[in-house]
PDB file of C-alpha atoms in Angstrom:
ATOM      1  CA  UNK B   1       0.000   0.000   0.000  1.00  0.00           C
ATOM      2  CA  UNK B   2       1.401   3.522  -1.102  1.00  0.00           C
ATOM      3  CA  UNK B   3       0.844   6.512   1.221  1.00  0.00           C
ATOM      4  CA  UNK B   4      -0.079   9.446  -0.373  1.00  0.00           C
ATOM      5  CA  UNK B   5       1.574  12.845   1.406  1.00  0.00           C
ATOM      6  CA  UNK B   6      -0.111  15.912   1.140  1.00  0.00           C
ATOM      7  CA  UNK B   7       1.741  18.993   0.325  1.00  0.00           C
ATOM      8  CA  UNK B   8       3.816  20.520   2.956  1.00  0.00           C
ATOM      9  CA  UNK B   9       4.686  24.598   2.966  1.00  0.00           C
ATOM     10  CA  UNK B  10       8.347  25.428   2.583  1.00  0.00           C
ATOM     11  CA  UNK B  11      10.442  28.301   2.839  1.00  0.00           C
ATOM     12  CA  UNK B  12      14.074  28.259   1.005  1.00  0.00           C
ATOM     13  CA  UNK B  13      16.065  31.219   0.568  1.00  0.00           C
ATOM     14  CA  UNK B  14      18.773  30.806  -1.121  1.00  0.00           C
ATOM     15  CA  UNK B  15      21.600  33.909  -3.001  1.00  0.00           C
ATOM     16  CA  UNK B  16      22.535  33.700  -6.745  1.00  0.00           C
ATOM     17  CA  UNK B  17      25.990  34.496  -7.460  1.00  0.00           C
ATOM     18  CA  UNK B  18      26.514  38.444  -8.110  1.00  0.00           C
ATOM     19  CA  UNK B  19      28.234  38.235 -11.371  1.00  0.00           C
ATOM     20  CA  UNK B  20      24.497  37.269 -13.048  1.00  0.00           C
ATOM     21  CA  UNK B  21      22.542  40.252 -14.625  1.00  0.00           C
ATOM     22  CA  UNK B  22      19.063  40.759 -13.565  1.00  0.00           C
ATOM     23  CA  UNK B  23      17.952  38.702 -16.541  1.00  0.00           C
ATOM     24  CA  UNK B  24      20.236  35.792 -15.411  1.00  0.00           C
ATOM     25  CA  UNK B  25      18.921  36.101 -12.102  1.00  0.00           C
ATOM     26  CA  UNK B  26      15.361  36.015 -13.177  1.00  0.00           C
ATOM     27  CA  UNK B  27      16.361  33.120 -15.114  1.00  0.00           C
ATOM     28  CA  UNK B  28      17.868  31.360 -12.603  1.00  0.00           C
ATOM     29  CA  UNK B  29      14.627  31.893 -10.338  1.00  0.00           C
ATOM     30  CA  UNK B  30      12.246  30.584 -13.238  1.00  0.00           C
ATOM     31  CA  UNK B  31      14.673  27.485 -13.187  1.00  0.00           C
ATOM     32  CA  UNK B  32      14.228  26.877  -9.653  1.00  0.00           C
ATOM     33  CA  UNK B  33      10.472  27.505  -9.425  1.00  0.00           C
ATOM     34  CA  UNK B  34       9.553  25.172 -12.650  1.00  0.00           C
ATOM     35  CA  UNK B  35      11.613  22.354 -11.246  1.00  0.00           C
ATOM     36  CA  UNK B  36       9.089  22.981  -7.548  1.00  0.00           C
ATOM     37  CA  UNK B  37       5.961  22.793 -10.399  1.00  0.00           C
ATOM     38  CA  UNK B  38       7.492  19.955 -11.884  1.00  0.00           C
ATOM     39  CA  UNK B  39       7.395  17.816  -8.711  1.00  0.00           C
ATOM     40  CA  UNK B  40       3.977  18.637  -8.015  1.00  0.00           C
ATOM     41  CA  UNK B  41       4.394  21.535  -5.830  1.00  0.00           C
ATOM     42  CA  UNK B  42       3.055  25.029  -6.165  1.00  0.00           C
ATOM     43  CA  UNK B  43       5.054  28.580  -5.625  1.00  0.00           C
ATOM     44  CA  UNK B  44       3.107  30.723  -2.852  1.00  0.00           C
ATOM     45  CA  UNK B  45       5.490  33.434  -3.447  1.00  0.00           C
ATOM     46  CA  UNK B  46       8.447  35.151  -4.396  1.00  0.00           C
ATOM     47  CA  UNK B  47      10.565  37.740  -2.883  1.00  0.00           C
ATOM     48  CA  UNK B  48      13.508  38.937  -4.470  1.00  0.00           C
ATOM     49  CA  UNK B  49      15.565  40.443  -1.736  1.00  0.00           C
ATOM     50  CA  UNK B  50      17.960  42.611  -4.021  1.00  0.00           C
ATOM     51  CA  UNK B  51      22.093  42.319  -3.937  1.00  0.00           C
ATOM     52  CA  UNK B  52      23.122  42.381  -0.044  1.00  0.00           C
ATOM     53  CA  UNK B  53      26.774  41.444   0.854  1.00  0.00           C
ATOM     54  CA  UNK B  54      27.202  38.636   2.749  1.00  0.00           C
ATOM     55  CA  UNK B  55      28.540  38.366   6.459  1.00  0.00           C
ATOM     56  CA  UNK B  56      31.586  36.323   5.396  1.00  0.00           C
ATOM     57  CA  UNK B  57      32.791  34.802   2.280  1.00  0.00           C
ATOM     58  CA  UNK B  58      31.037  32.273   0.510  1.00  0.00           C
ATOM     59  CA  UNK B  59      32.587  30.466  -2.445  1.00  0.00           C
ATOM     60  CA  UNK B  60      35.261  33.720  -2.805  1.00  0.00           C
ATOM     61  CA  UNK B  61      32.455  36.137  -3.194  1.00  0.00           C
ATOM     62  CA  UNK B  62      31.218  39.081  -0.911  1.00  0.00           C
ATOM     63  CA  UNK B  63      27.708  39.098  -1.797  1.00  0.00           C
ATOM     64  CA  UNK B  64      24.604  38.171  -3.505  1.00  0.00           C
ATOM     65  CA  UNK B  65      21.496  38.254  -4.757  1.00  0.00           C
ATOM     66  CA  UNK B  66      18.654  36.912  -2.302  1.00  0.00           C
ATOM     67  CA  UNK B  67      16.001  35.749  -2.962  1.00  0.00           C
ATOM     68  CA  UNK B  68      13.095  34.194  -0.799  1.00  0.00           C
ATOM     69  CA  UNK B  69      10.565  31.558  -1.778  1.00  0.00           C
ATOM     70  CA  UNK B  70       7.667  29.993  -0.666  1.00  0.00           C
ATOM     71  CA  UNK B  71       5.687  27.174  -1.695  1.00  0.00           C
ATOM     72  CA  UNK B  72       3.858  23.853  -1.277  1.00  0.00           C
ATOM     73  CA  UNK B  73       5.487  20.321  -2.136  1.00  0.00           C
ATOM     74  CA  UNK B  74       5.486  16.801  -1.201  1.00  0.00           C
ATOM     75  CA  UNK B  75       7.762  15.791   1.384  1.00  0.00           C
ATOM     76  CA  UNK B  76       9.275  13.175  -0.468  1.00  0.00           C
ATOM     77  CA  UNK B  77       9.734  15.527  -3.387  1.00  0.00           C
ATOM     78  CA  UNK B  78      11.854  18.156  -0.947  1.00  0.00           C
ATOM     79  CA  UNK B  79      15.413  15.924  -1.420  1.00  0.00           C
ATOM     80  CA  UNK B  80      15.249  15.678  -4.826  1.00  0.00           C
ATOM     81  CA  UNK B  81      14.847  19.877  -4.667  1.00  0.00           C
ATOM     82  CA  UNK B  82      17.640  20.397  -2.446  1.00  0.00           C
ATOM     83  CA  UNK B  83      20.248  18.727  -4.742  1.00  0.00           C
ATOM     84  CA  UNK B  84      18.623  20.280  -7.755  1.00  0.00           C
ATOM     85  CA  UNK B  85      19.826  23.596  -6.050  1.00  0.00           C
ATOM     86  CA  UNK B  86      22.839  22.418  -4.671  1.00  0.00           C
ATOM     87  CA  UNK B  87      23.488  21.417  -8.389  1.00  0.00           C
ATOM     88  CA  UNK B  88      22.968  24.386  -9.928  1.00  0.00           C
ATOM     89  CA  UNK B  89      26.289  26.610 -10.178  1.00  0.00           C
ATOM     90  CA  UNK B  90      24.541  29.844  -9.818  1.00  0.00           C
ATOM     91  CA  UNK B  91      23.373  29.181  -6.347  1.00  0.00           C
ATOM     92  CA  UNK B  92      26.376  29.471  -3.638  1.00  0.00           C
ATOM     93  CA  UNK B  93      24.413  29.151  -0.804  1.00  0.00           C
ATOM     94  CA  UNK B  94      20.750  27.691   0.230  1.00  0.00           C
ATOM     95  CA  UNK B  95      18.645  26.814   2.901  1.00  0.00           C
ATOM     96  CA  UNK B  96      15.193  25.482   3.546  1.00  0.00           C
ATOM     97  CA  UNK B  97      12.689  25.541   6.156  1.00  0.00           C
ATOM     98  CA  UNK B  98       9.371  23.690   6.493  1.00  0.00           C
ATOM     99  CA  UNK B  99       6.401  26.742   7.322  1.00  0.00           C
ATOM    100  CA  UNK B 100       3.947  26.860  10.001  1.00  0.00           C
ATOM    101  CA  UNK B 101       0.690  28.171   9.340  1.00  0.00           C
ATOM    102  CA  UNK B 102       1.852  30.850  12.031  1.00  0.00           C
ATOM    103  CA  UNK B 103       4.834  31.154  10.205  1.00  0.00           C
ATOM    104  CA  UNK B 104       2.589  32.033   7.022  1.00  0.00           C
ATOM    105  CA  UNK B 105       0.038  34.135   8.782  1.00  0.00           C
ATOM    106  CA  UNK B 106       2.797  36.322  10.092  1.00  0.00           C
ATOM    107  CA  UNK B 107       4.290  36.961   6.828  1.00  0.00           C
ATOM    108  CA  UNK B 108       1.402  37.745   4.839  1.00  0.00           C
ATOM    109  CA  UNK B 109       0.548  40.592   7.854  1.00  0.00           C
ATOM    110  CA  UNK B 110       4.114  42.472   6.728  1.00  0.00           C
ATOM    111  CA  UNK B 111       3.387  42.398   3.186  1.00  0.00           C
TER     112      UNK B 111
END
């Protein structure tokens, strides 16, 4: 018998390497959210952060592009994410969170 898992919120931010233009960048987002549609899953949102510079260096670089994104997936499909973004040479640096409804709740108040 197969169990089916419902879609879990997720948070990932994760900073593009600051060499990309803005169309790279937006490229490299589109990338990242297809491959989250792909699996199954569906963006809530997207918050690009801007260029910030980074508290220490990360792959030789000073700072980044950030970028923030929400959205819904299976759990089973979040592994399978995480290397397609630690796979991805534009990326240096990523991290994901699973999202409480509080969590959400919170975040759409401060938008």
């Amino acid at each position: 018998m197969t169990e089916v898992h419902a879609n879990r919120k997720y948070e990932t931010v994760f900073v593009v390497r600051p060499t990309l233009d803005d169309e790279s960048v937006d490229r490299c987002v589109n990338t990242v959210e297809e491959f989250i549609k792909a699996q199954g899953g569906s963006i809530i949102n997207t918050e690009k952060k801007g260029r910030k510079r980074l508290s220490y260096e990360v792959k030789k670089l000073r700072d980044g592009f950030f970028v923030v994104l929400r959205y819904e997936l299976k759990p089973e499909s979040v592994v399978a994410f995480k290397r397609q973004i630690q796979l991805n040479e534009d990326i240096i640096r990523s991290i994901t969170v699973t999202l409480e409804e509080e969590a959400l709740q919170q975040a759409s108040l401060s938008t």
